[in-house]
PDB file of C-alpha atoms in Angstrom:
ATOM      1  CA  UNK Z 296      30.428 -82.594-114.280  1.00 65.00           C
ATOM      2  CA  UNK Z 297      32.780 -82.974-111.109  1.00 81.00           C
ATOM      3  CA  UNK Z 298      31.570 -82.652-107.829  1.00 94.00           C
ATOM      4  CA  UNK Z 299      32.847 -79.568-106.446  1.00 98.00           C
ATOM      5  CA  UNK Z 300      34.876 -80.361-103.459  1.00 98.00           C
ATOM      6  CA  UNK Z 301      34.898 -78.630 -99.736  1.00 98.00           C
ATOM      7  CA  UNK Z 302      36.947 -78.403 -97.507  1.00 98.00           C
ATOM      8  CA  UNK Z 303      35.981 -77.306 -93.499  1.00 98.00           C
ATOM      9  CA  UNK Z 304      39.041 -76.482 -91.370  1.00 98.00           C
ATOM     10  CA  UNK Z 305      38.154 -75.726 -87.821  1.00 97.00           C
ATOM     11  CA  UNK Z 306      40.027 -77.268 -84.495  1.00 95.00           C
ATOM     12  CA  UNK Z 307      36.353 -77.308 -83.153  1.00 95.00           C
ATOM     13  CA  UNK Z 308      35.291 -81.290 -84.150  1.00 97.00           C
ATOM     14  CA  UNK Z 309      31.559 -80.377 -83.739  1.00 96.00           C
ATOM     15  CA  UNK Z 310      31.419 -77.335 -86.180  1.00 96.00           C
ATOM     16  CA  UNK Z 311      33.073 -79.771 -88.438  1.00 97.00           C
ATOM     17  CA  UNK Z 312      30.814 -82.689 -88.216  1.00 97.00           C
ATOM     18  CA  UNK Z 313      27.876 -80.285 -88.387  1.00 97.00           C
ATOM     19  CA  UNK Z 314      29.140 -78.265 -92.061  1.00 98.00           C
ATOM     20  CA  UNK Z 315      30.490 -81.652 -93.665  1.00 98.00           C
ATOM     21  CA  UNK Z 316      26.468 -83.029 -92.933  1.00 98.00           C
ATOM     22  CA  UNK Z 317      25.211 -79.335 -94.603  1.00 98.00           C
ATOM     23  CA  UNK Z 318      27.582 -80.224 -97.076  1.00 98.00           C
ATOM     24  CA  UNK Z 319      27.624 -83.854 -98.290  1.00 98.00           C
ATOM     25  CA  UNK Z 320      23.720 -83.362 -97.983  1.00 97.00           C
ATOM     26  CA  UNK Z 321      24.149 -80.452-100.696  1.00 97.00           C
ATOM     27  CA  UNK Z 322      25.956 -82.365-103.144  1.00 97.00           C
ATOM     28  CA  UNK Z 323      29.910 -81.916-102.342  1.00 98.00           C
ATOM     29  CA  UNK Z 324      32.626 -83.693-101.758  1.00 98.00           C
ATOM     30  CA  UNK Z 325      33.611 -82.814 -98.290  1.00 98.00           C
ATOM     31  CA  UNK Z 326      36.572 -83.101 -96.400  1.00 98.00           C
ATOM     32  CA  UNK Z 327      37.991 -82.149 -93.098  1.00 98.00           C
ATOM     33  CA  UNK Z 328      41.082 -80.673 -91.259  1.00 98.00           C
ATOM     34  CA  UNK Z 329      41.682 -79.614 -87.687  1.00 97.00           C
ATOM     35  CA  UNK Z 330      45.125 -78.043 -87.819  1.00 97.00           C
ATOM     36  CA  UNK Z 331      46.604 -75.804 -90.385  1.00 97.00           C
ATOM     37  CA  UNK Z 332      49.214 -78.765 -91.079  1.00 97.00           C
ATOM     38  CA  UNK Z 333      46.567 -81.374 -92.708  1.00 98.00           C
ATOM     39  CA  UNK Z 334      44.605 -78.630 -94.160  1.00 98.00           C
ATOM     40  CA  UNK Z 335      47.410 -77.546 -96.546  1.00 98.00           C
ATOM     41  CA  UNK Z 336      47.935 -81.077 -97.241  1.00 98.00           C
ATOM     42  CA  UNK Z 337      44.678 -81.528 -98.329  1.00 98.00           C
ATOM     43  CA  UNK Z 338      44.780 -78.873-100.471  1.00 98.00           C
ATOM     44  CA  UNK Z 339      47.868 -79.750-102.033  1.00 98.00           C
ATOM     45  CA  UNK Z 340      46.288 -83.440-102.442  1.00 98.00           C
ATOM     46  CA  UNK Z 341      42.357 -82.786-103.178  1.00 98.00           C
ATOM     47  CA  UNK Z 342      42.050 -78.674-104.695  1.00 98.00           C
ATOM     48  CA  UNK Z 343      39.033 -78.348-103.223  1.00 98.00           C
ATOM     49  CA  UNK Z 344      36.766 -75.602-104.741  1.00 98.00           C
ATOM     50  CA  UNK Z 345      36.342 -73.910-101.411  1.00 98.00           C
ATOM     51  CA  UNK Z 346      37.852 -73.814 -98.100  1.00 98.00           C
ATOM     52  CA  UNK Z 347      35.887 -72.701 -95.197  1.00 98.00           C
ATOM     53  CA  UNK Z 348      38.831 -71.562 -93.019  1.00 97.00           C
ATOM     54  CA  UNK Z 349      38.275 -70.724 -89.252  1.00 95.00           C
ATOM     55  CA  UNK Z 350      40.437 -68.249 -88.215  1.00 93.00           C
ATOM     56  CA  UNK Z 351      41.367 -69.212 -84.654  1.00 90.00           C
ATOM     57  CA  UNK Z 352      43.316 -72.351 -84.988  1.00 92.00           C
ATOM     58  CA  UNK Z 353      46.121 -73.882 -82.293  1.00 88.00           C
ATOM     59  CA  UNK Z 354      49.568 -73.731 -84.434  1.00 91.00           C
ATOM     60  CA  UNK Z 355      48.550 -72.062 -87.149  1.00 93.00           C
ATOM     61  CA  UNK Z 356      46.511 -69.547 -87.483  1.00 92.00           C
ATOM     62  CA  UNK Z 357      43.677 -68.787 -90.501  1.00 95.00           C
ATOM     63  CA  UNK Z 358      45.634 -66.283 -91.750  1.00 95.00           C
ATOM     64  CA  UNK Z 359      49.031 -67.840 -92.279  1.00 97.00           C
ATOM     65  CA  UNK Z 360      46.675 -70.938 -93.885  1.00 98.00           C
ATOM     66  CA  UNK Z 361      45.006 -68.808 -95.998  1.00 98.00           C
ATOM     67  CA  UNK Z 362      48.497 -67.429 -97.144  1.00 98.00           C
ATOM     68  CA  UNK Z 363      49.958 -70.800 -97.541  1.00 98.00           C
ATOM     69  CA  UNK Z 364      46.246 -71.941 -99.355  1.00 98.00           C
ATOM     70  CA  UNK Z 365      46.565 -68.823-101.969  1.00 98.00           C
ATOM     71  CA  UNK Z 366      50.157 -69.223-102.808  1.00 98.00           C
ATOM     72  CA  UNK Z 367      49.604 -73.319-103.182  1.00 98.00           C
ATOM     73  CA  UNK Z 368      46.419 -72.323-105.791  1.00 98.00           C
ATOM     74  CA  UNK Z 369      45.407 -68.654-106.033  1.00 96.00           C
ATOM     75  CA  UNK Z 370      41.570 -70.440-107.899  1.00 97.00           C
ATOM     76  CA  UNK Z 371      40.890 -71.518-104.036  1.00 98.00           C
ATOM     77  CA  UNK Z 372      38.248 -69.787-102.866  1.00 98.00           C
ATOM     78  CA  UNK Z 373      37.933 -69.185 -98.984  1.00 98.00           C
ATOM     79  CA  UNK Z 374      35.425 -68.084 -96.763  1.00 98.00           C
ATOM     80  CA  UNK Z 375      36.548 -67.260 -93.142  1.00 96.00           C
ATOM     81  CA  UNK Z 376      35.183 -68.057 -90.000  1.00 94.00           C
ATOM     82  CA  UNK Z 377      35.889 -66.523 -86.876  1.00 89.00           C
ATOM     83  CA  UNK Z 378      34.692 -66.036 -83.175  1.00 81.00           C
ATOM     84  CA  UNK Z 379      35.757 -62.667 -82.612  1.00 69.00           C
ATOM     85  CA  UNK Z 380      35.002 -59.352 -83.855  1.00 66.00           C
ATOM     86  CA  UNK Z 381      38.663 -58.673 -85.099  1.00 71.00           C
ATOM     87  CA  UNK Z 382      37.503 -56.265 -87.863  1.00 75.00           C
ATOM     88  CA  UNK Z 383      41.790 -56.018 -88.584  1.00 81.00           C
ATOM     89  CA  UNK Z 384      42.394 -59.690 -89.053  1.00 87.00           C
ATOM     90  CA  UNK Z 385      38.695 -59.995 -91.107  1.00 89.00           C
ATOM     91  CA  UNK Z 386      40.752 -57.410 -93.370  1.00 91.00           C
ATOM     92  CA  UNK Z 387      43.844 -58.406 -93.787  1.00 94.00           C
ATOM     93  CA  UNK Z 388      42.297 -61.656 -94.789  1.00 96.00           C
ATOM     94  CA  UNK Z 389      40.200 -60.002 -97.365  1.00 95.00           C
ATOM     95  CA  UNK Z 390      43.473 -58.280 -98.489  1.00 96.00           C
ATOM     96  CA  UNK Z 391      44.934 -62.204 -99.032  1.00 97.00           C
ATOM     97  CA  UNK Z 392      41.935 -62.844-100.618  1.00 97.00           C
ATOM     98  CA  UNK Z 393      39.216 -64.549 -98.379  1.00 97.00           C
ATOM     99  CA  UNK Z 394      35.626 -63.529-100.138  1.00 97.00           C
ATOM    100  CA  UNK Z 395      33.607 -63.295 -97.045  1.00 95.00           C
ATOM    101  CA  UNK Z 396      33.576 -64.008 -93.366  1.00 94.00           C
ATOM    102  CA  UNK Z 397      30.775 -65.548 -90.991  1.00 94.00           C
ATOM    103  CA  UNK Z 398      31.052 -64.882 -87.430  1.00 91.00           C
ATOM    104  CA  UNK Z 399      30.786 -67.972 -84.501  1.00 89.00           C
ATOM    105  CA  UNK Z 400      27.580 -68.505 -84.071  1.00 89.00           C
ATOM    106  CA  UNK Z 401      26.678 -68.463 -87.479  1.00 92.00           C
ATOM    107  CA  UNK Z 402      23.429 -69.274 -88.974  1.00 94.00           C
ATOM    108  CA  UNK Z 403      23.592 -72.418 -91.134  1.00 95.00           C
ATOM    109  CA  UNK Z 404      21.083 -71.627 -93.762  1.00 96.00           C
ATOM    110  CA  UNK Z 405      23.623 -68.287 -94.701  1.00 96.00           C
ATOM    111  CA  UNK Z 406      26.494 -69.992 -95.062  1.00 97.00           C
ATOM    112  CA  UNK Z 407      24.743 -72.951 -96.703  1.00 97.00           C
ATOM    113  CA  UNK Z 408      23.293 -70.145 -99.241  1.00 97.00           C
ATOM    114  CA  UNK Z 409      26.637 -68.447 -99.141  1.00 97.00           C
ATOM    115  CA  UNK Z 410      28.573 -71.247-100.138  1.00 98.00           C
ATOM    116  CA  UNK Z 411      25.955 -72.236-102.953  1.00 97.00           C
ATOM    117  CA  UNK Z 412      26.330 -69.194-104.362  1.00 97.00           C
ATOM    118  CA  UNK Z 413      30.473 -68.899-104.895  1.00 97.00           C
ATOM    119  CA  UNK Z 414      30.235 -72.982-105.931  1.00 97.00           C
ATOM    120  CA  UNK Z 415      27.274 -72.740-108.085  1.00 94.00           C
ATOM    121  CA  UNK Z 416      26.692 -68.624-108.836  1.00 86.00           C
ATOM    122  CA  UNK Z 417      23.432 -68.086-110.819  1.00 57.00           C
ATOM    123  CA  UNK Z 418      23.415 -72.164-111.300  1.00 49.00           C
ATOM    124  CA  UNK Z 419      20.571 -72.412-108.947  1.00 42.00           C
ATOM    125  CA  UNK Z 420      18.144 -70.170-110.365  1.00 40.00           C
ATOM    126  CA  UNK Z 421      18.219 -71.891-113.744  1.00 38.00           C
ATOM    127  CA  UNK Z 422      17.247 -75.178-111.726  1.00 40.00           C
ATOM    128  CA  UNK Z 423      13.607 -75.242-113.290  1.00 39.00           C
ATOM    129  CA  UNK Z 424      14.501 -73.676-116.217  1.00 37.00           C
ATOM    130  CA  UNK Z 425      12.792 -75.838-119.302  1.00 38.00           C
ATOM    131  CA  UNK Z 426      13.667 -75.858-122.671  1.00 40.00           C
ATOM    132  CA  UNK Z 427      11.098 -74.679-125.278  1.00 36.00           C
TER     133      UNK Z 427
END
């Protein structure tokens, strides 16, 4: 089976250092974009599995990637991340089809668990599972 692949876009390099660690220890492929610009190349290059989009970004913002991610491959799934409370951007990115959203500071283990569960769904509990 592939590796799934992740992708952490976030202008902030020590959020991204931090989730590619969480990451690459969980078993992904992990890559990493601080501008709007090399995150849609990536996508267009890699098709990662997930994208975990922050929604603050200098140029282009995580709506107008997420757009631009969705219309590229509609499979991609995206998880926001954001540092305000902007409960009208949080929707309109659900409306473009972002699953969820974790607000800055988040707690690692939730969107460690979150992500595990859109990349792996009920994989996890089947882990000790054993054939009679």
């Amino acid at each position: 089976m592939d590796k799934k692949k992740v992708l952490i876009v976030d202008d902030q390099n020590g959020i991204r250092v931090l989730l590619m660690e969480v990451f690459s220890s969980e078993g992904y492929v992990t890559f990493q974009a601080s501008n709007g610009k090399l995150a849609l190349e990536i996508v267009r290059s890699e098709t990662p599995d997930l994208v975990l989009l922050d929604m603050k970004i200098p140029g282009m913002d995580g709506l107008e990637i997420l757009k631009h991610i969705k219309a590229i491959n509609k499979e991609i799934k995206v998880i926001m991340m954001t540092a305000y409370g902007e409960l009208d951007m949080i929707k309109e990115a659900t409306d473009h089809g972002a699953l969820m959203h974790f607000t800055k500071p988040f707690d690692i283990d939730e969107i460690r668990v979150a992500v595990n569960m859109q990349l792996r769904g009920g994989e996890s509990g089947n882990w000790y599972a054993i054939g009679s």
